mmCIF file of N, CA, C and O in Angstrom:
data_model
loop_
_atom_site.group_PDB
_atom_site.id
_atom_site.type_symbol
_atom_site.label_atom_id
_atom_site.label_comp_id
_atom_site.label_asym_id
_atom_site.label_seq_id
_atom_site.Cartn_x
_atom_site.Cartn_y
_atom_site.Cartn_z
ATOM 1 N N UNK A 199 -31.160 13.171 -2.607
ATOM 2 C CA UNK A 199 -29.973 12.559 -2.030
ATOM 3 C C UNK A 199 -28.844 13.577 -2.034
ATOM 4 O O UNK A 199 -28.643 14.296 -2.975
ATOM 5 N N UNK A 200 -28.106 13.607 -0.984
ATOM 6 C CA UNK A 200 -26.927 14.440 -0.921
ATOM 7 C C UNK A 200 -25.785 13.569 -0.418
ATOM 8 O O UNK A 200 -25.839 13.045 0.686
ATOM 9 N N UNK A 201 -24.778 13.403 -1.236
ATOM 10 C CA UNK A 201 -23.641 12.584 -0.866
ATOM 11 C C UNK A 201 -22.557 13.495 -0.302
ATOM 12 O O UNK A 201 -21.786 14.114 -1.036
ATOM 13 N N UNK A 202 -22.518 13.605 1.021
ATOM 14 C CA UNK A 202 -21.588 14.512 1.676
ATOM 15 C C UNK A 202 -20.135 14.139 1.406
ATOM 16 O O UNK A 202 -19.283 15.019 1.297
ATOM 17 N N UNK A 203 -19.842 12.861 1.290
ATOM 18 C CA UNK A 203 -18.477 12.419 0.997
ATOM 19 C C UNK A 203 -18.030 12.972 -0.348
ATOM 20 O O UNK A 203 -16.940 13.519 -0.480
ATOM 21 N N UNK A 204 -18.867 12.832 -1.365
ATOM 22 C CA UNK A 204 -18.529 13.335 -2.697
ATOM 23 C C UNK A 204 -18.306 14.843 -2.655
ATOM 24 O O UNK A 204 -17.319 15.357 -3.175
ATOM 25 N N UNK A 205 -19.227 15.570 -2.040
ATOM 26 C CA UNK A 205 -19.138 17.025 -1.972
ATOM 27 C C UNK A 205 -17.892 17.487 -1.216
ATOM 28 O O UNK A 205 -17.303 18.500 -1.548
ATOM 29 N N UNK A 206 -17.485 16.745 -0.199
ATOM 30 C CA UNK A 206 -16.354 17.149 0.628
ATOM 31 C C UNK A 206 -15.011 16.756 0.023
ATOM 32 O O UNK A 206 -14.031 17.482 0.172
ATOM 33 N N UNK A 207 -14.942 15.628 -0.661
ATOM 34 C CA UNK A 207 -13.654 15.063 -1.060
ATOM 35 C C UNK A 207 -13.302 15.193 -2.535
ATOM 36 O O UNK A 207 -12.125 15.188 -2.881
ATOM 37 N N UNK A 208 -14.280 15.280 -3.406
ATOM 38 C CA UNK A 208 -13.993 15.255 -4.834
ATOM 39 C C UNK A 208 -13.885 16.669 -5.404
ATOM 40 O O UNK A 208 -14.628 17.558 -5.014
ATOM 41 N N UNK A 209 -12.956 16.877 -6.337
ATOM 42 C CA UNK A 209 -12.792 18.199 -6.933
ATOM 43 C C UNK A 209 -14.043 18.683 -7.661
ATOM 44 O O UNK A 209 -14.715 17.909 -8.339
ATOM 45 N N UNK A 210 -14.310 19.961 -7.497
ATOM 46 C CA UNK A 210 -15.441 20.620 -8.142
ATOM 47 C C UNK A 210 -14.967 21.818 -8.970
ATOM 48 O O UNK A 210 -15.286 21.942 -10.140
ATOM 49 N N UNK A 211 -14.181 22.685 -8.356
ATOM 50 C CA UNK A 211 -13.724 23.907 -9.011
ATOM 51 C C UNK A 211 -12.204 23.916 -9.066
ATOM 52 O O UNK A 211 -11.541 23.544 -8.102
ATOM 53 N N UNK A 212 -11.660 24.332 -10.204
ATOM 54 C CA UNK A 212 -10.219 24.501 -10.374
ATOM 55 C C UNK A 212 -9.982 25.960 -10.741
ATOM 56 O O UNK A 212 -10.576 26.460 -11.697
ATOM 57 N N UNK A 213 -9.140 26.627 -9.971
ATOM 58 C CA UNK A 213 -8.851 28.042 -10.205
ATOM 59 C C UNK A 213 -7.359 28.216 -10.474
ATOM 60 O O UNK A 213 -6.526 27.556 -9.865
ATOM 61 N N UNK A 214 -7.065 29.123 -11.398
ATOM 62 C CA UNK A 214 -5.694 29.438 -11.757
ATOM 63 C C UNK A 214 -5.415 30.870 -11.306
ATOM 64 O O UNK A 214 -6.171 31.788 -11.634
ATOM 65 N N UNK A 215 -4.331 31.057 -10.551
ATOM 66 C CA UNK A 215 -3.897 32.399 -10.179
ATOM 67 C C UNK A 215 -2.589 32.677 -10.930
ATOM 68 O O UNK A 215 -2.270 31.957 -11.879
ATOM 69 N N UNK A 216 -1.828 33.641 -10.498
ATOM 70 C CA UNK A 216 -0.600 34.019 -11.210
ATOM 71 C C UNK A 216 0.289 32.825 -11.523
ATOM 72 O O UNK A 216 0.647 32.595 -12.667
ATOM 73 N N UNK A 217 0.644 32.065 -10.522
ATOM 74 C CA UNK A 217 1.540 30.923 -10.742
ATOM 75 C C UNK A 217 1.093 29.682 -9.981
ATOM 76 O O UNK A 217 1.886 28.779 -9.757
ATOM 77 N N UNK A 218 -0.171 29.663 -9.564
ATOM 78 C CA UNK A 218 -0.655 28.514 -8.800
ATOM 79 C C UNK A 218 -1.949 27.966 -9.373
ATOM 80 O O UNK A 218 -2.672 28.632 -10.095
ATOM 81 N N UNK A 219 -2.200 26.729 -9.003
ATOM 82 C CA UNK A 219 -3.472 26.082 -9.291
ATOM 83 C C UNK A 219 -4.094 25.745 -7.944
ATOM 84 O O UNK A 219 -3.401 25.303 -7.023
ATOM 85 N N UNK A 220 -5.387 25.994 -7.824
ATOM 86 C CA UNK A 220 -6.109 25.707 -6.588
ATOM 87 C C UNK A 220 -7.309 24.829 -6.934
ATOM 88 O O UNK A 220 -8.033 25.113 -7.880
ATOM 89 N N UNK A 221 -7.491 23.783 -6.166
ATOM 90 C CA UNK A 221 -8.592 22.844 -6.379
ATOM 91 C C UNK A 221 -9.510 22.922 -5.164
ATOM 92 O O UNK A 221 -9.046 22.852 -4.026
ATOM 93 N N UNK A 222 -10.812 23.058 -5.427
ATOM 94 C CA UNK A 222 -11.802 23.213 -4.370
ATOM 95 C C UNK A 222 -12.851 22.108 -4.458
ATOM 96 O O UNK A 222 -13.164 21.629 -5.550
ATOM 97 N N UNK A 223 -13.427 21.765 -3.305
ATOM 98 C CA UNK A 223 -14.548 20.834 -3.291
ATOM 99 C C UNK A 223 -15.849 21.599 -3.520
ATOM 100 O O UNK A 223 -15.835 22.814 -3.724
ATOM 101 N N UNK A 224 -16.968 20.911 -3.483
ATOM 102 C CA UNK A 224 -18.273 21.534 -3.758
ATOM 103 C C UNK A 224 -18.658 22.551 -2.695
ATOM 104 O O UNK A 224 -19.429 23.466 -2.943
ATOM 105 N N UNK A 225 -18.089 22.436 -1.511
ATOM 106 C CA UNK A 225 -18.352 23.391 -0.437
ATOM 107 C C UNK A 225 -17.371 24.554 -0.481
ATOM 108 O O UNK A 225 -17.307 25.341 0.450
ATOM 109 N N UNK A 226 -16.583 24.634 -1.544
ATOM 110 C CA UNK A 226 -15.573 25.667 -1.772
ATOM 111 C C UNK A 226 -14.470 25.659 -0.720
ATOM 112 O O UNK A 226 -13.847 26.680 -0.461
ATOM 113 N N UNK A 227 -14.225 24.494 -0.136
ATOM 114 C CA UNK A 227 -13.058 24.319 0.713
ATOM 115 C C UNK A 227 -11.891 23.911 -0.172
ATOM 116 O O UNK A 227 -12.031 23.034 -1.032
ATOM 117 N N UNK A 228 -10.760 24.536 0.004
ATOM 118 C CA UNK A 228 -9.605 24.205 -0.825
ATOM 119 C C UNK A 228 -9.069 22.839 -0.428
ATOM 120 O O UNK A 228 -8.792 22.583 0.735
ATOM 121 N N UNK A 229 -8.936 21.949 -1.408
ATOM 122 C CA UNK A 229 -8.395 20.619 -1.151
ATOM 123 C C UNK A 229 -6.944 20.495 -1.603
ATOM 124 O O UNK A 229 -6.246 19.577 -1.177
ATOM 125 N N UNK A 230 -6.491 21.428 -2.468
ATOM 126 C CA UNK A 230 -5.094 21.408 -2.902
ATOM 127 C C UNK A 230 -4.731 22.752 -3.506
ATOM 128 O O UNK A 230 -5.546 23.387 -4.160
ATOM 129 N N UNK A 231 -3.501 23.145 -3.299
ATOM 130 C CA UNK A 231 -2.912 24.309 -3.955
ATOM 131 C C UNK A 231 -1.504 23.953 -4.358
ATOM 132 O O UNK A 231 -0.765 23.355 -3.574
ATOM 133 N N UNK A 232 -1.132 24.282 -5.580
ATOM 134 C CA UNK A 232 0.201 23.935 -6.051
ATOM 135 C C UNK A 232 0.734 24.943 -7.048
ATOM 136 O O UNK A 232 -0.015 25.764 -7.587
ATOM 137 N N UNK A 233 2.050 24.878 -7.287
ATOM 138 C CA UNK A 233 2.700 25.765 -8.234
ATOM 139 C C UNK A 233 2.573 25.199 -9.651
ATOM 140 O O UNK A 233 2.822 24.019 -9.887
ATOM 141 N N UNK A 234 2.192 26.061 -10.590
ATOM 142 C CA UNK A 234 2.034 25.652 -11.982
ATOM 143 C C UNK A 234 3.390 25.456 -12.647
ATOM 144 O O UNK A 234 4.359 26.149 -12.303
ATOM 145 N N UNK A 235 3.456 24.546 -13.614
ATOM 146 C CA UNK A 235 4.688 24.420 -14.396
ATOM 147 C C UNK A 235 4.911 25.681 -15.241
ATOM 148 O O UNK A 235 3.961 26.419 -15.524
ATOM 149 N N UNK A 236 6.148 25.937 -15.635
ATOM 150 C CA UNK A 236 6.471 27.154 -16.392
ATOM 151 C C UNK A 236 5.706 27.243 -17.708
ATOM 152 O O UNK A 236 5.137 28.264 -18.030
ATOM 153 N N UNK A 237 5.696 26.185 -18.459
ATOM 154 C CA UNK A 237 4.946 26.184 -19.730
ATOM 155 C C UNK A 237 3.619 25.485 -19.476
ATOM 156 O O UNK A 237 3.557 24.273 -19.338
ATOM 157 N N UNK A 238 2.591 26.273 -19.452
ATOM 158 C CA UNK A 238 1.284 25.780 -19.039
ATOM 159 C C UNK A 238 0.226 26.353 -19.968
ATOM 160 O O UNK A 238 0.194 27.557 -20.213
ATOM 161 N N UNK A 239 -0.629 25.498 -20.510
ATOM 162 C CA UNK A 239 -1.705 25.913 -21.407
ATOM 163 C C UNK A 239 -3.039 25.761 -20.678
ATOM 164 O O UNK A 239 -3.600 24.666 -20.611
ATOM 165 N N UNK A 240 -3.523 26.856 -20.121
ATOM 166 C CA UNK A 240 -4.747 26.841 -19.321
ATOM 167 C C UNK A 240 -5.950 26.380 -20.145
ATOM 168 O O UNK A 240 -6.754 25.578 -19.674
ATOM 169 N N UNK A 241 -6.083 26.873 -21.368
ATOM 170 C CA UNK A 241 -7.224 26.500 -22.197
ATOM 171 C C UNK A 241 -7.239 25.007 -22.491
ATOM 172 O O UNK A 241 -8.290 24.375 -22.488
ATOM 173 N N UNK A 242 -6.073 24.446 -22.722
ATOM 174 C CA UNK A 242 -5.978 23.005 -22.983
ATOM 175 C C UNK A 242 -6.415 22.209 -21.755
ATOM 176 O O UNK A 242 -7.175 21.246 -21.865
ATOM 177 N N UNK A 243 -5.935 22.622 -20.576
ATOM 178 C CA UNK A 243 -6.332 21.943 -19.349
ATOM 179 C C UNK A 243 -7.834 22.071 -19.124
ATOM 180 O O UNK A 243 -8.507 21.077 -18.866
ATOM 181 N N UNK A 244 -8.356 23.288 -19.222
ATOM 182 C CA UNK A 244 -9.782 23.508 -18.986
ATOM 183 C C UNK A 244 -10.648 22.724 -19.964
ATOM 184 O O UNK A 244 -11.718 22.245 -19.609
ATOM 185 N N UNK A 245 -10.183 22.574 -21.201
ATOM 186 C CA UNK A 245 -10.976 21.815 -22.180
ATOM 187 C C UNK A 245 -11.085 20.341 -21.794
ATOM 188 O O UNK A 245 -12.039 19.668 -22.164
ATOM 189 N N UNK A 246 -10.124 19.853 -21.018
ATOM 190 C CA UNK A 246 -10.136 18.455 -20.592
ATOM 191 C C UNK A 246 -10.895 18.230 -19.292
ATOM 192 O O UNK A 246 -11.419 17.145 -19.067
ATOM 193 N N UNK A 247 -10.936 19.246 -18.409
ATOM 194 C CA UNK A 247 -11.497 19.006 -17.077
ATOM 195 C C UNK A 247 -12.813 19.715 -16.811
ATOM 196 O O UNK A 247 -13.518 19.351 -15.867
ATOM 197 N N UNK A 248 -13.168 20.721 -17.597
ATOM 198 C CA UNK A 248 -14.417 21.447 -17.349
ATOM 199 C C UNK A 248 -15.599 20.641 -17.877
ATOM 200 O O UNK A 248 -15.514 19.996 -18.923
ATOM 201 N N UNK A 249 -16.705 20.690 -17.145
ATOM 202 C CA UNK A 249 -17.934 20.041 -17.607
ATOM 203 C C UNK A 249 -18.359 20.678 -18.928
ATOM 204 O O UNK A 249 -18.135 21.864 -19.159
ATOM 205 N N UNK A 250 -18.942 19.874 -19.769
ATOM 206 C CA UNK A 250 -19.364 20.332 -21.094
ATOM 207 C C UNK A 250 -20.722 21.032 -20.983
ATOM 208 O O UNK A 250 -21.732 20.538 -21.489
ATOM 209 N N UNK A 251 -20.733 22.148 -20.293
ATOM 210 C CA UNK A 251 -21.944 22.942 -20.075
ATOM 211 C C UNK A 251 -21.580 24.409 -20.203
ATOM 212 O O UNK A 251 -20.438 24.786 -19.947
ATOM 213 N N UNK A 252 -22.537 25.241 -20.574
ATOM 214 C CA UNK A 252 -22.240 26.678 -20.646
ATOM 215 C C UNK A 252 -21.788 27.198 -19.285
ATOM 216 O O UNK A 252 -22.276 26.782 -18.246
ATOM 217 N N UNK A 253 -20.831 28.069 -19.306
ATOM 218 C CA UNK A 253 -20.330 28.772 -18.125
ATOM 219 C C UNK A 253 -19.547 27.883 -17.155
ATOM 220 O O UNK A 253 -19.297 28.289 -16.032
ATOM 221 N N UNK A 254 -19.155 26.677 -17.559
ATOM 222 C CA UNK A 254 -18.331 25.847 -16.677
ATOM 223 C C UNK A 254 -16.847 26.133 -16.855
ATOM 224 O O UNK A 254 -16.045 25.731 -16.025
ATOM 225 N N UNK A 255 -16.478 26.816 -17.932
ATOM 226 C CA UNK A 255 -15.096 27.242 -18.127
ATOM 227 C C UNK A 255 -15.096 28.758 -18.258
ATOM 228 O O UNK A 255 -15.734 29.314 -19.147
ATOM 229 N N UNK A 256 -14.415 29.404 -17.347
ATOM 230 C CA UNK A 256 -14.316 30.865 -17.336
ATOM 231 C C UNK A 256 -12.859 31.255 -17.549
ATOM 232 O O UNK A 256 -12.021 30.392 -17.776
ATOM 233 N N UNK A 257 -12.559 32.518 -17.438
ATOM 234 C CA UNK A 257 -11.200 32.969 -17.756
ATOM 235 C C UNK A 257 -10.135 32.361 -16.843
ATOM 236 O O UNK A 257 -9.087 31.936 -17.320
ATOM 237 N N UNK A 258 -10.390 32.287 -15.544
ATOM 238 C CA UNK A 258 -9.379 31.772 -14.626
ATOM 239 C C UNK A 258 -9.886 30.663 -13.718
ATOM 240 O O UNK A 258 -9.244 30.343 -12.716
ATOM 241 N N UNK A 259 -11.034 30.103 -14.045
ATOM 242 C CA UNK A 259 -11.564 29.006 -13.240
ATOM 243 C C UNK A 259 -12.469 28.136 -14.100
ATOM 244 O O UNK A 259 -12.999 28.577 -15.111
ATOM 245 N N UNK A 260 -12.608 26.888 -13.685
ATOM 246 C CA UNK A 260 -13.549 26.007 -14.351
ATOM 247 C C UNK A 260 -14.195 25.103 -13.315
ATOM 248 O O UNK A 260 -13.689 24.936 -12.208
ATOM 249 N N UNK A 261 -15.322 24.538 -13.701
ATOM 250 C CA UNK A 261 -16.092 23.671 -12.820
ATOM 251 C C UNK A 261 -16.177 22.295 -13.464
ATOM 252 O O UNK A 261 -16.508 22.167 -14.633
ATOM 253 N N UNK A 262 -15.893 21.273 -12.672
ATOM 254 C CA UNK A 262 -15.850 19.918 -13.205
ATOM 255 C C UNK A 262 -17.237 19.298 -13.333
ATOM 256 O O UNK A 262 -17.393 18.276 -13.988
ATOM 257 N N UNK A 263 -18.222 19.885 -12.692
ATOM 258 C CA UNK A 263 -19.616 19.497 -12.871
ATOM 259 C C UNK A 263 -20.478 20.651 -12.411
ATOM 260 O O UNK A 263 -20.016 21.573 -11.750
ATOM 261 N N UNK A 264 -21.742 20.613 -12.824
ATOM 262 C CA UNK A 264 -22.710 21.606 -12.363
ATOM 263 C C UNK A 264 -23.963 20.858 -11.932
ATOM 264 O O UNK A 264 -23.952 19.634 -11.801
ATOM 265 N N UNK A 265 -25.050 21.560 -11.709
ATOM 266 C CA UNK A 265 -26.266 20.896 -11.229
ATOM 267 C C UNK A 265 -26.792 19.850 -12.220
ATOM 268 O O UNK A 265 -27.376 18.859 -11.812
ATOM 269 N N UNK A 266 -26.570 20.068 -13.521
ATOM 270 C CA UNK A 266 -27.045 19.103 -14.518
ATOM 271 C C UNK A 266 -26.090 17.923 -14.706
ATOM 272 O O UNK A 266 -26.497 16.879 -15.196
ATOM 273 N N UNK A 267 -24.824 18.099 -14.361
ATOM 274 C CA UNK A 267 -23.854 17.020 -14.581
ATOM 275 C C UNK A 267 -23.292 16.467 -13.275
ATOM 276 O O UNK A 267 -22.316 15.731 -13.291
ATOM 277 N N UNK A 268 -23.909 16.801 -12.152
ATOM 278 C CA UNK A 268 -23.480 16.282 -10.855
ATOM 279 C C UNK A 268 -23.857 14.801 -10.778
ATOM 280 O O UNK A 268 -25.036 14.456 -10.800
ATOM 281 N N UNK A 269 -22.875 13.907 -10.672
ATOM 282 C CA UNK A 269 -23.180 12.476 -10.705
ATOM 283 C C UNK A 269 -23.898 11.943 -9.469
ATOM 284 O O UNK A 269 -24.390 10.828 -9.484
ATOM 285 N N UNK A 270 -23.988 12.723 -8.399
ATOM 286 C CA UNK A 270 -24.643 12.232 -7.180
ATOM 287 C C UNK A 270 -25.835 13.095 -6.771
ATOM 288 O O UNK A 270 -26.296 13.022 -5.639
ATOM 289 N N UNK A 271 -26.353 13.878 -7.677
ATOM 290 C CA UNK A 271 -27.410 14.832 -7.312
ATOM 291 C C UNK A 271 -28.821 14.278 -7.426
ATOM 292 O O UNK A 271 -29.761 14.942 -7.031
ATOM 293 N N UNK A 272 -28.986 13.101 -7.950
ATOM 294 C CA UNK A 272 -30.360 12.610 -8.102
ATOM 295 C C UNK A 272 -30.759 11.711 -6.933
ATOM 296 O O UNK A 272 -29.914 11.232 -6.185
ATOM 297 N N UNK A 273 -32.043 11.506 -6.788
ATOM 298 C CA UNK A 273 -32.561 10.738 -5.644
ATOM 299 C C UNK A 273 -32.243 9.251 -5.708
ATOM 300 O O UNK A 273 -32.329 8.549 -4.715
ATOM 301 N N UNK A 274 -31.886 8.757 -6.874
ATOM 302 C CA UNK A 274 -31.622 7.331 -7.037
ATOM 303 C C UNK A 274 -30.178 6.958 -6.726
ATOM 304 O O UNK A 274 -29.796 5.814 -6.859
ATOM 305 N N UNK A 275 -29.397 7.925 -6.319
ATOM 306 C CA UNK A 275 -28.000 7.641 -6.015
ATOM 307 C C UNK A 275 -27.095 8.147 -7.111
ATOM 308 O O UNK A 275 -27.390 9.126 -7.777
ATOM 309 N N UNK A 276 -26.000 7.473 -7.325
ATOM 310 C CA UNK A 276 -25.015 7.910 -8.309
ATOM 311 C C UNK A 276 -25.486 7.567 -9.714
ATOM 312 O O UNK A 276 -25.894 6.445 -9.985
ATOM 313 N N UNK A 277 -25.424 8.547 -10.598
ATOM 314 C CA UNK A 277 -25.717 8.329 -12.005
ATOM 315 C C UNK A 277 -24.445 7.777 -12.655
ATOM 316 O O UNK A 277 -23.428 8.470 -12.728
ATOM 317 N N UNK A 278 -24.496 6.546 -13.103
ATOM 318 C CA UNK A 278 -23.315 5.899 -13.659
ATOM 319 C C UNK A 278 -22.789 6.646 -14.880
ATOM 320 O O UNK A 278 -21.583 6.865 -15.002
ATOM 321 N N UNK A 279 -23.642 7.073 -15.777
ATOM 322 C CA UNK A 279 -23.169 7.763 -16.985
ATOM 323 C C UNK A 279 -22.536 9.113 -16.635
ATOM 324 O O UNK A 279 -21.482 9.466 -17.174
ATOM 325 N N UNK A 280 -23.162 9.869 -15.725
ATOM 326 C CA UNK A 280 -22.578 11.148 -15.325
ATOM 327 C C UNK A 280 -21.280 10.942 -14.545
ATOM 328 O O UNK A 280 -20.328 11.707 -14.703
ATOM 329 N N UNK A 281 -21.227 9.898 -13.726
ATOM 330 C CA UNK A 281 -20.000 9.633 -12.981
ATOM 331 C C UNK A 281 -18.869 9.223 -13.931
ATOM 332 O O UNK A 281 -17.719 9.631 -13.734
ATOM 333 N N UNK A 282 -19.188 8.430 -14.952
ATOM 334 C CA UNK A 282 -18.155 8.031 -15.916
ATOM 335 C C UNK A 282 -17.552 9.249 -16.610
ATOM 336 O O UNK A 282 -16.344 9.316 -16.817
ATOM 337 N N UNK A 283 -18.394 10.223 -16.954
ATOM 338 C CA UNK A 283 -17.897 11.448 -17.584
ATOM 339 C C UNK A 283 -17.058 12.255 -16.599
ATOM 340 O O UNK A 283 -16.010 12.788 -16.949
ATOM 341 N N UNK A 284 -17.532 12.353 -15.365
ATOM 342 C CA UNK A 284 -16.766 13.062 -14.329
ATOM 343 C C UNK A 284 -15.435 12.371 -14.088
ATOM 344 O O UNK A 284 -14.398 13.019 -13.949
ATOM 345 N N UNK A 285 -15.440 11.049 -14.074
ATOM 346 C CA UNK A 285 -14.218 10.294 -13.837
ATOM 347 C C UNK A 285 -13.164 10.577 -14.917
ATOM 348 O O UNK A 285 -11.968 10.668 -14.616
ATOM 349 N N UNK A 286 -13.580 10.765 -16.156
ATOM 350 C CA UNK A 286 -12.638 11.121 -17.230
ATOM 351 C C UNK A 286 -12.015 12.482 -16.956
ATOM 352 O O UNK A 286 -10.806 12.670 -17.139
ATOM 353 N N UNK A 287 -12.836 13.450 -16.524
ATOM 354 C CA UNK A 287 -12.310 14.776 -16.206
ATOM 355 C C UNK A 287 -11.386 14.705 -14.993
ATOM 356 O O UNK A 287 -10.334 15.348 -14.961
ATOM 357 N N UNK A 288 -11.769 13.909 -13.995
ATOM 358 C CA UNK A 288 -10.939 13.743 -12.805
ATOM 359 C C UNK A 288 -9.595 13.122 -13.169
ATOM 360 O O UNK A 288 -8.546 13.560 -12.687
ATOM 361 N N UNK A 289 -9.593 12.122 -14.032
ATOM 362 C CA UNK A 289 -8.343 11.491 -14.452
ATOM 363 C C UNK A 289 -7.453 12.489 -15.183
ATOM 364 O O UNK A 289 -6.235 12.504 -14.981
ATOM 365 N N UNK A 290 -8.034 13.333 -16.021
ATOM 366 C CA UNK A 290 -7.248 14.359 -16.711
ATOM 367 C C UNK A 290 -6.628 15.332 -15.703
ATOM 368 O O UNK A 290 -5.466 15.732 -15.857
ATOM 369 N N UNK A 291 -7.376 15.699 -14.664
ATOM 370 C CA UNK A 291 -6.836 16.568 -13.623
ATOM 371 C C UNK A 291 -5.713 15.860 -12.872
ATOM 372 O O UNK A 291 -4.651 16.447 -12.627
ATOM 373 N N UNK A 292 -5.919 14.606 -12.510
ATOM 374 C CA UNK A 292 -4.883 13.850 -11.798
ATOM 375 C C UNK A 292 -3.613 13.720 -12.639
ATOM 376 O O UNK A 292 -2.502 13.855 -12.116
ATOM 377 N N UNK A 293 -3.780 13.469 -13.931
ATOM 378 C CA UNK A 293 -2.616 13.378 -14.821
ATOM 379 C C UNK A 293 -1.858 14.699 -14.842
ATOM 380 O O UNK A 293 -0.625 14.718 -14.783
ATOM 381 N N UNK A 294 -2.580 15.805 -14.945
ATOM 382 C CA UNK A 294 -1.946 17.119 -14.958
ATOM 383 C C UNK A 294 -1.223 17.402 -13.636
ATOM 384 O O UNK A 294 -0.136 17.976 -13.617
ATOM 385 N N UNK A 295 -1.817 16.999 -12.532
ATOM 386 C CA UNK A 295 -1.287 17.321 -11.211
ATOM 387 C C UNK A 295 -0.066 16.479 -10.819
ATOM 388 O O UNK A 295 0.602 16.775 -9.835
ATOM 389 N N UNK A 296 0.267 15.464 -11.602
ATOM 390 C CA UNK A 296 1.436 14.645 -11.315
ATOM 391 C C UNK A 296 2.679 15.521 -11.291
ATOM 392 O O UNK A 296 2.968 16.221 -12.254
ATOM 393 N N UNK A 297 3.359 15.523 -10.183
ATOM 394 C CA UNK A 297 4.593 16.292 -10.060
ATOM 395 C C UNK A 297 4.415 17.740 -9.669
ATOM 396 O O UNK A 297 5.390 18.468 -9.525
ATOM 397 N N UNK A 298 3.185 18.200 -9.475
ATOM 398 C CA UNK A 298 2.940 19.589 -9.073
ATOM 399 C C UNK A 298 3.378 19.747 -7.610
ATOM 400 O O UNK A 298 2.964 18.979 -6.749
ATOM 401 N N UNK A 299 4.217 20.743 -7.348
ATOM 402 C CA UNK A 299 4.679 21.019 -5.998
ATOM 403 C C UNK A 299 3.586 21.739 -5.218
ATOM 404 O O UNK A 299 3.041 22.735 -5.696
ATOM 405 N N UNK A 300 3.243 21.277 -4.028
ATOM 406 C CA UNK A 300 2.192 21.947 -3.264
ATOM 407 C C UNK A 300 2.659 23.283 -2.699
ATOM 408 O O UNK A 300 3.833 23.482 -2.431
ATOM 409 N N UNK A 301 1.701 24.184 -2.576
ATOM 410 C CA UNK A 301 1.930 25.460 -1.889
ATOM 411 C C UNK A 301 1.708 25.186 -0.412
ATOM 412 O O UNK A 301 0.664 24.677 -0.021
ATOM 413 N N UNK A 302 2.678 25.508 0.389
ATOM 414 C CA UNK A 302 2.561 25.236 1.830
ATOM 415 C C UNK A 302 2.386 26.532 2.586
ATOM 416 O O UNK A 302 2.943 27.522 2.326
#
């Protein structure tokens, strides 16, 4: 099963540059770019939003799921337990993004 809606619309990768945050979908299309707040703890954010798998948190980017934690990657449809975990990471990202000014 491949859920094109999930892959196109839901955050997969979060990248940090000098003063911006960029959010990408599974197809690596940018879905949002914004300016970071002045006091920002990247490690704290990544610990909340990165999948709990090796190599999902790197120096300037993290991945919210991988092939083992993708909630829509199995043939039976959405894995409720994996989606619940992803939803917690998504909520943490949404909470962080509140008030972030977009890069235009």
